[in-house]
Structures are given as C-alpha cells and as structure tokens.
CSV table of C-alpha atoms in Angstrom, one decimal:
chain,number,residue,atom,x,y,z
A,1,MET,CA,238.5,104.1,83.4
A,2,PHE,CA,235.8,104.9,80.8
A,3,ARG,CA,234.1,101.5,81.1
A,4,PHE,CA,234.4,101.3,84.9
A,5,SER,CA,233.1,104.8,85.6
A,6,ALA,CA,230.2,104.4,83.2
A,7,LEU,CA,229.4,100.9,84.7
A,8,THR,CA,229.6,102.2,88.3
A,9,VAL,CA,227.2,105.1,87.6
A,10,GLY,CA,224.9,102.7,85.7
A,11,ILE,CA,224.8,100.4,88.8
A,12,ILE,CA,224.1,103.3,91.1
A,13,LEU,CA,221.3,104.6,88.9
A,14,ASP,CA,219.9,101.1,88.9
A,15,TRP,CA,219.9,100.9,92.7
A,16,ILE,CA,218.2,104.3,92.9
A,17,PHE,CA,215.6,104.1,90.1
A,18,GLY,CA,215.2,100.4,89.4
A,19,GLU,CA,214.0,99.2,86.0
A,20,PRO,CA,212.5,102.0,84.0
A,21,LYS,CA,209.0,101.1,82.7
A,22,ILE,CA,209.3,102.7,79.3
A,23,PHE,CA,208.5,101.5,75.8
A,24,LEU,CA,212.0,102.3,74.5
A,25,HIS,CA,213.7,100.0,77.1
A,26,PRO,CA,216.3,98.1,75.1
A,27,VAL,CA,215.1,94.7,76.3
A,28,VAL,CA,211.5,95.5,75.4
A,29,LEU,CA,212.7,96.5,71.9
A,30,ILE,CA,214.8,93.4,71.6
A,31,GLY,CA,211.8,91.3,72.7
A,32,LYS,CA,209.6,92.9,70.0
A,33,LEU,CA,212.2,92.3,67.4
A,34,ILE,CA,212.4,88.6,68.4
A,35,SER,CA,208.6,88.3,68.3
A,36,HIS,CA,208.2,89.9,64.9
A,37,THR,CA,211.2,88.1,63.4
A,38,GLU,CA,209.9,84.8,64.6
A,39,HIS,CA,206.5,85.4,63.1
A,40,TRP,CA,208.1,86.4,59.7
A,41,LEU,CA,210.5,83.4,59.7
A,42,ARG,CA,207.8,80.9,60.5
A,43,LYS,CA,205.9,82.1,57.5
A,44,LYS,CA,208.9,82.1,55.2
A,45,LEU,CA,210.4,78.8,56.4
A,46,PRO,CA,207.5,76.7,57.8
A,47,GLU,CA,209.2,73.4,57.2
A,48,LYS,CA,212.7,74.4,58.3
A,49,GLU,CA,212.5,75.3,62.0
A,50,ARG,CA,216.1,74.8,62.8
A,51,GLU,CA,217.3,76.9,59.9
A,52,ALA,CA,214.7,79.5,60.8
A,53,GLY,CA,215.9,79.6,64.4
A,54,PHE,CA,219.5,80.0,63.3
A,55,LEU,CA,218.5,83.0,61.1
A,56,LEU,CA,216.6,84.4,64.0
A,57,VAL,CA,219.8,84.5,66.1
A,58,LEU,CA,221.8,86.2,63.3
A,59,ILE,CA,219.1,88.8,62.7
A,60,VAL,CA,218.4,89.7,66.3
A,61,ILE,CA,222.1,89.9,67.3
A,62,PHE,CA,222.9,92.0,64.2
A,63,PHE,CA,220.2,94.7,64.8
A,64,SER,CA,220.6,94.6,68.6
A,65,THR,CA,224.3,95.6,68.3
A,66,LEU,CA,224.1,97.6,65.1
A,67,ILE,CA,221.7,100.3,66.5
A,68,PRO,CA,223.7,101.1,69.7
A,69,ALA,CA,226.9,100.9,67.6
A,70,ALA,CA,225.5,103.5,65.2
A,71,VAL,CA,224.5,105.8,68.1
A,72,LEU,CA,228.0,105.6,69.6
A,73,TRP,CA,229.6,106.1,66.2
A,74,ALA,CA,227.6,109.3,65.7
A,75,ALA,CA,228.5,110.5,69.2
A,76,PHE,CA,232.2,109.7,68.4
A,77,CYS,CA,232.0,111.7,65.2
A,78,LEU,CA,230.6,114.7,67.0
A,79,GLU,CA,233.2,114.6,69.8
A,80,GLY,CA,236.2,113.3,67.8
A,81,ARG,CA,237.0,110.9,70.7
A,82,LYS,CA,235.3,109.0,73.5
A,83,GLY,CA,234.0,112.1,75.2
A,84,PRO,CA,231.1,112.9,77.6
A,85,LEU,CA,228.4,112.1,75.1
A,86,CYS,CA,229.7,108.5,74.5
A,87,TRP,CA,230.1,108.1,78.3
A,88,CYS,CA,226.5,109.3,79.0
A,89,PHE,CA,225.1,106.8,76.5
A,90,THR,CA,227.2,104.0,77.9
A,91,ALA,CA,226.2,104.8,81.5
A,92,PHE,CA,222.5,105.1,80.7
A,93,TRP,CA,222.5,101.8,78.8
A,94,CYS,CA,224.3,100.1,81.7
A,95,PHE,CA,221.5,101.5,84.0
A,96,GLN,CA,218.9,100.1,81.7
A,97,LEU,CA,220.5,96.7,81.1
A,98,LEU,CA,221.3,95.8,84.7
A,99,ALA,CA,218.3,94.5,86.6
A,100,ALA,CA,219.3,94.1,90.2
A,101,LYS,CA,216.8,96.5,91.8
A,102,GLY,CA,214.0,95.5,89.5
A,103,LEU,CA,214.5,91.9,90.3
A,104,TYR,CA,214.7,92.7,94.0
A,105,GLN,CA,211.6,94.8,93.9
A,106,GLU,CA,209.5,92.2,91.9
A,107,SER,CA,210.5,89.4,94.3
A,108,LYS,CA,209.6,91.6,97.3
A,109,LYS,CA,206.1,92.0,95.9
A,110,VAL,CA,205.7,88.2,96.2
A,111,GLY,CA,206.8,88.4,99.8
A,112,LYS,CA,204.4,91.2,100.6
A,113,ALA,CA,201.5,89.3,99.1
A,114,LEU,CA,202.3,86.3,101.2
A,115,GLU,CA,202.7,88.4,104.4
A,116,ALA,CA,199.2,89.7,103.7
A,117,SER,CA,198.0,86.0,103.4
A,118,ASP,CA,197.1,86.6,99.7
A,119,LEU,CA,198.3,83.4,98.1
A,120,GLU,CA,196.5,84.1,94.8
A,121,GLY,CA,198.1,87.5,94.7
A,122,ALA,CA,201.5,86.0,95.4
A,123,LYS,CA,201.0,83.5,92.5
A,124,LYS,CA,200.2,86.4,90.2
A,125,GLN,CA,203.3,88.3,91.3
A,126,VAL,CA,205.6,85.4,91.0
A,127,SER,CA,204.2,84.6,87.5
A,128,MET,CA,205.7,87.9,86.4
A,129,ILE,CA,209.2,86.7,87.1
A,130,VAL,CA,209.2,82.9,86.4
A,131,GLY,CA,208.5,80.8,83.4
A,132,ARG,CA,206.7,77.9,85.1
A,133,ASP,CA,203.0,77.4,85.7
A,134,THR,CA,202.2,79.0,89.1
A,135,GLU,CA,198.6,77.8,89.6
A,136,PRO,CA,199.6,74.4,91.1
A,137,LEU,CA,202.0,76.1,93.7
A,138,ASP,CA,201.3,76.2,97.4
A,139,GLN,CA,202.8,78.8,99.6
A,140,SER,CA,206.2,77.0,99.9
A,141,GLY,CA,206.2,76.5,96.2
A,142,VAL,CA,205.7,80.2,95.6
A,143,ILE,CA,208.5,81.1,97.9
A,144,ARG,CA,210.8,78.6,96.3
A,145,ALA,CA,210.0,79.9,92.8
A,146,ALA,CA,210.8,83.4,93.9
A,147,VAL,CA,214.1,82.5,95.6
A,148,GLU,CA,215.1,80.4,92.6
A,149,THR,CA,214.5,83.1,90.1
A,150,VAL,CA,216.5,85.6,92.2
A,151,ALA,CA,219.4,83.2,92.5
A,152,GLU,CA,219.4,82.2,88.8
A,153,ASN,CA,218.9,85.8,87.5
A,154,THR,CA,221.8,87.0,89.7
A,155,SER,CA,223.8,85.7,86.8
A,156,ASP,CA,221.5,86.4,83.8
A,157,GLY,CA,220.3,89.8,84.9
A,158,VAL,CA,223.1,91.2,87.0
A,159,LEU,CA,226.6,89.7,87.0
A,160,ALA,CA,226.7,88.4,83.4
A,161,PRO,CA,225.9,91.9,81.9
A,162,LEU,CA,228.4,93.4,84.4
A,163,LEU,CA,231.1,91.0,83.2
A,164,TYR,CA,230.3,91.5,79.5
A,165,MET,CA,230.6,95.3,80.1
A,166,VAL,CA,234.0,94.9,81.7
A,167,VAL,CA,235.4,92.6,79.0
A,168,PHE,CA,233.7,93.7,75.8
A,169,GLY,CA,232.1,97.1,76.5
A,170,ILE,CA,228.5,98.2,76.1
A,171,LEU,CA,228.1,96.4,72.7
A,172,GLY,CA,229.1,93.2,74.5
A,173,VAL,CA,226.2,93.8,76.9
A,174,PHE,CA,223.7,94.3,74.1
A,175,PHE,CA,225.0,91.1,72.4
A,176,TYR,CA,224.5,89.2,75.7
A,177,LYS,CA,221.0,90.6,76.4
A,178,ALA,CA,220.0,89.7,72.8
A,179,VAL,CA,221.1,86.1,73.3
A,180,ASN,CA,219.6,85.9,76.8
A,181,THR,CA,216.3,87.4,75.7
A,182,MET,CA,216.0,85.0,72.8
A,183,ASP,CA,216.6,82.1,75.1
A,184,SER,CA,213.9,83.2,77.5
A,185,MET,CA,211.4,83.6,74.6
A,186,VAL,CA,212.2,80.7,72.3
A,187,GLY,CA,214.6,78.4,74.2
A,188,TYR,CA,212.0,75.9,75.4
A,189,LYS,CA,212.2,72.2,75.0
A,190,ASN,CA,208.7,71.7,73.9
A,191,LYS,CA,207.0,70.8,70.5
A,192,LYS,CA,206.8,74.4,69.3
A,193,TYR,CA,210.3,75.5,70.1
A,194,TYR,CA,212.5,72.5,70.4
A,195,TRP,CA,214.2,73.0,67.0
A,196,PHE,CA,213.3,76.6,66.4
A,197,GLY,CA,214.9,77.7,69.7
A,198,HIS,CA,217.8,75.2,69.5
A,199,THR,CA,220.5,77.7,68.4
A,200,ALA,CA,219.4,80.4,70.8
A,201,ALA,CA,219.4,78.0,73.7
A,202,LYS,CA,222.9,76.6,72.9
A,203,LEU,CA,224.4,80.0,72.4
A,204,ASP,CA,222.9,81.2,75.7
A,205,ASP,CA,224.6,78.2,77.4
A,206,ILE,CA,227.9,79.2,75.9
A,207,CYS,CA,227.6,82.9,76.8
A,208,ASN,CA,226.6,82.0,80.4
A,209,PHE,CA,229.2,79.3,81.0
A,210,ILE,CA,231.8,81.5,82.7
A,211,PRO,CA,229.4,84.1,84.3
A,212,ALA,CA,227.3,81.4,85.9
A,213,ARG,CA,230.4,79.9,87.7
A,214,ILE,CA,231.7,83.3,88.7
A,215,THR,CA,228.2,84.0,90.1
A,216,GLY,CA,228.3,80.9,92.2
A,217,PHE,CA,231.6,82.0,93.8
A,218,LEU,CA,230.5,85.5,94.3
A,219,LEU,CA,227.3,84.3,96.0
A,220,ILE,CA,229.4,82.1,98.3
A,221,GLY,CA,231.6,85.1,99.1
A,222,ALA,CA,228.5,87.2,99.8
A,223,ALA,CA,227.2,84.5,102.1
A,224,TRP,CA,230.5,84.5,104.1
A,225,ILE,CA,230.3,88.2,104.5
A,226,LEU,CA,226.7,88.3,105.5
A,227,GLY,CA,227.1,85.3,107.7
A,228,SER,CA,229.8,87.1,109.7
A,229,VAL,CA,227.2,89.6,110.9
A,230,CYS,CA,223.9,87.6,110.7
A,231,ASN,CA,223.0,84.0,111.5
A,232,ASP,CA,220.7,83.8,108.5
A,233,TYR,CA,223.5,83.0,106.1
A,234,ASP,CA,226.1,80.2,106.1
A,235,GLY,CA,229.1,80.7,103.7
A,236,LYS,CA,230.6,77.2,104.5
A,237,ASN,CA,227.4,75.4,103.7
A,238,ALA,CA,227.0,77.5,100.6
A,239,TRP,CA,230.4,76.2,99.4
A,240,ASN,CA,229.5,72.6,100.3
A,241,ILE,CA,226.1,72.6,98.6
A,242,TYR,CA,227.6,74.4,95.6
A,243,ARG,CA,230.2,71.7,95.1
A,244,ARG,CA,227.6,69.0,95.4
A,245,ASP,CA,224.6,70.4,93.5
A,246,ARG,CA,225.9,72.9,91.0
A,247,LEU,CA,225.2,70.5,88.1
A,248,ASN,CA,221.7,69.4,89.3
A,249,HIS,CA,220.0,70.9,86.4
A,250,ALA,CA,219.3,70.2,82.7
A,251,SER,CA,221.1,73.4,81.9
A,252,PRO,CA,224.8,73.5,82.5
A,253,ASN,CA,224.6,76.9,84.1
A,254,SER,CA,221.3,77.4,85.9
A,255,ALA,CA,222.1,75.4,89.1
A,256,HIS,CA,225.3,77.3,90.0
A,257,GLY,CA,223.5,80.3,91.5
A,258,GLU,CA,220.7,78.3,93.0
A,259,ALA,CA,223.1,75.8,94.7
A,260,ALA,CA,225.1,78.6,96.3
A,261,CYS,CA,221.9,80.4,97.5
A,262,ALA,CA,220.3,77.2,98.7
A,263,GLY,CA,223.4,76.3,100.7
A,264,ALA,CA,223.7,79.8,102.1
A,265,LEU,CA,220.1,79.7,103.4
A,266,HIS,CA,220.0,76.0,104.4
A,267,ILE,CA,216.9,75.4,102.2
A,268,ARG,CA,216.0,73.1,99.3
A,269,LEU,CA,215.2,74.5,95.9
A,270,ALA,CA,214.2,73.1,92.5
A,271,GLY,CA,212.5,69.7,92.2
A,272,PRO,CA,209.4,68.9,90.1
A,273,ALA,CA,207.7,71.8,88.4
A,274,TRP,CA,204.9,72.4,85.9
A,275,TYR,CA,205.5,74.0,82.5
A,276,PHE,CA,202.6,74.5,79.9
A,277,GLY,CA,200.4,72.1,81.8
A,278,GLU,CA,203.0,69.3,82.0
A,279,ARG,CA,204.8,68.1,85.1
A,280,VAL,CA,208.6,68.1,84.6
A,281,GLU,CA,210.8,66.1,87.0
A,282,LYS,CA,213.8,68.0,88.1
A,283,PRO,CA,216.4,67.1,90.7
A,284,TYR,CA,216.4,69.0,94.0
A,285,ILE,CA,219.1,71.5,94.9
A,286,GLY,CA,220.2,71.9,98.5
A,287,GLN,CA,218.9,70.3,101.7
A,288,ASP,CA,215.7,71.1,103.6
A,289,ASP,CA,217.5,71.7,106.9
A,290,ARG,CA,214.5,73.9,107.7
A,291,GLN,CA,211.2,74.9,106.3
A,292,ILE,CA,211.4,77.6,103.7
A,293,GLU,CA,209.8,80.9,104.7
A,294,THR,CA,208.8,84.2,103.2
A,295,ALA,CA,211.8,86.0,104.6
A,296,ASP,CA,214.0,83.8,102.4
A,297,ILE,CA,212.9,85.9,99.4
A,298,LYS,CA,214.5,89.1,100.9
A,299,ARG,CA,217.5,87.1,102.1
A,300,ALA,CA,218.2,85.9,98.5
A,301,GLY,CA,217.8,89.5,97.3
A,302,LYS,CA,220.5,90.7,99.7
A,303,LEU,CA,222.8,88.0,98.5
A,304,MET,CA,222.3,89.2,95.0
A,305,ILE,CA,223.0,92.8,95.8
A,306,LEU,CA,226.1,92.1,97.7
A,307,SER,CA,227.4,89.7,95.0
A,308,GLU,CA,227.0,92.6,92.5
A,309,ILE,CA,229.1,94.8,94.7
A,310,LEU,CA,231.7,92.1,95.0
A,311,GLY,CA,231.7,91.5,91.3
A,312,LEU,CA,232.4,95.2,90.5
A,313,LEU,CA,235.1,95.4,93.2
A,314,CYS,CA,236.8,92.3,91.9
A,315,CYS,CA,236.8,93.5,88.3
A,316,VAL,CA,238.2,96.9,89.3
A,317,GLY,CA,240.8,95.3,91.5
A,318,LEU,CA,241.9,92.7,88.9
A,319,SER,CA,242.1,95.4,86.2
A,320,TYR,CA,244.2,97.6,88.5
A,321,TRP,CA,246.5,94.7,89.3
A,322,LEU,CA,246.9,93.9,85.6
A,323,GLY,CA,247.7,97.5,84.9
A,324,LEU,CA,244.6,98.1,82.7
A,325,LEU,CA,243.4,101.1,84.8
C-alpha cells in the first residue's frame, strides 16, 4: 500500500497544481546534469562520440538515482522503517515526475491561441512542447503537432512513470526520467548527436517498449468509455487504426499512442515534418475521415487523463488480485 497510496496522492496533487515551475524540479536538475556532462565529455573525448555518449548515460543515471536514494536512506535511518517521512518524499516526487496536467495545460494554450486567431502565438506555444520546427506549420499543422505530442507523451510523461513507480518504486521513476530526458536532449539522428546520443536513444526504446504498448490499449479503453457518452470518440476505430498503424514510425514505440488517438478521433496524424531546417518524410498515422480542428487538442487531453485513471485502477486491481496489497 505504501507505493499505491503515495502514487495516488502524487497523481491528485498533479491534477490540482500541475507542473511546479521551480528550479529544483528533478527533471530540470537532470537536464542541467545532462547538459554539463555532455559539454565535459565532448572536451575530454572529442574523437570518441559513441564512447562519450555511453559514459553520459552511466553518469546521468548514477547521479539521478543516487541523490533520491540518499535522501530516502537518510529518512529511513531517522524513522527506522518506511514511515511518514519516506512516504512524503515519495508522494512529492510522484507529483513532480508525473506531467499529466502540465501537458494538458500547455496543449490548451495552443488551442486558446488558435481560437483567438493568433497563429503565430499558437506556433510559439506549440514550440514549447514539440521538437520539430514550427515556423513552416499552418493551422492544421499546429493542431496536429499539439495532438501528436499529447498522444505520444501520454506514455513518456504519464503512464510510463506511473508503471515504473508501481513495479520499481520511486527510484525506478527517477531512472526512467533520466533515460527519457537524455533521449529528448541528445537522442537525435543528426550529425551532432547520431553517435553521441545512440546509447541514450536505444535505452529509451527499451525502457518504453512495454509502457508504449500498454498506453495504446489504455487509450483505446478510454476512447470506448468516452465514446459511450460522447460522439467525439470512437473506441472501435481506435482499435482498428491502432492495429494497422502502431508501427508507422521510425521509433518502435512512438506510434502506439498516436495511432490509438488518431483512430479515436477519426483524424490523421504524423506525416512529413521539419527538423533543424530539414524536411523529414514520415508515414501518416490514421485516416483523415474529417478535417482536424482546434477542439481535437482538448479531446486528446481528455483521452490522456482518463487513460491515467484507468492505468492506476488496473495496477491496483491487478496487485490486489495477485495478493500484493
């Protein structure tokens, strides 16, 4: 019950307060660690990018898990067992490391700018949550980018941390966030990072393999539930598109959430995109049964929130059935 109660409180705090904008946010600190370590390793090993990238992974994971482990160990020594202090640290870190409301709010800012006919403002807002170039995007492209990042980050920012907490505890979440943050910062297939970020990108693929597939199923379940009370969602089509398009991506994991979301909303996602000034050809996900619209951003957010609730309920139910609670 220790993990589930702390996780539940962390999720509720996230829904209430969203992502705290503080310097000591763990992901901010992990990002600074990655940046400084990359700079140091490139100076020390200028001709050995792959080896330097491998060392980056080891160093970042070591310190990202060592520091919270030391804090928990100190609390354990004070209490002599897993008491309220350990629980409070765990719940607080769950709150910080889950990003459902933050992602929902940031995507809504894109929708609000579009509703105000401020395309340039919408491009600026969407640039905060996507890795692609946003200048070439038209209104449909901005909406598509926002929906895609909500669908993809339903796994990376919400359900994967939740699952790592259930299985491995809070140190497992720190491990996952370290790997995921490294991938988002150095896991690019361009000249600068192709070899340096190779280890981080591959490790992220491994860590997300199971969570991405669970996310697809949970999004489909959310679409079925929402579809029973609202015509904006279609659980059956979510399942059909998921089966067909879940591998339509260079990454083995990214298309699972996008395919389920695209099918649920009867829209088409992905396709060609611009990165660092270069056009990258990517396959489409879903079918354009209708024109994508601003309201789809909020609809994708609702799918994400419900899938998080379903994920927590499924984990609690499975643990209870297995006699772990």
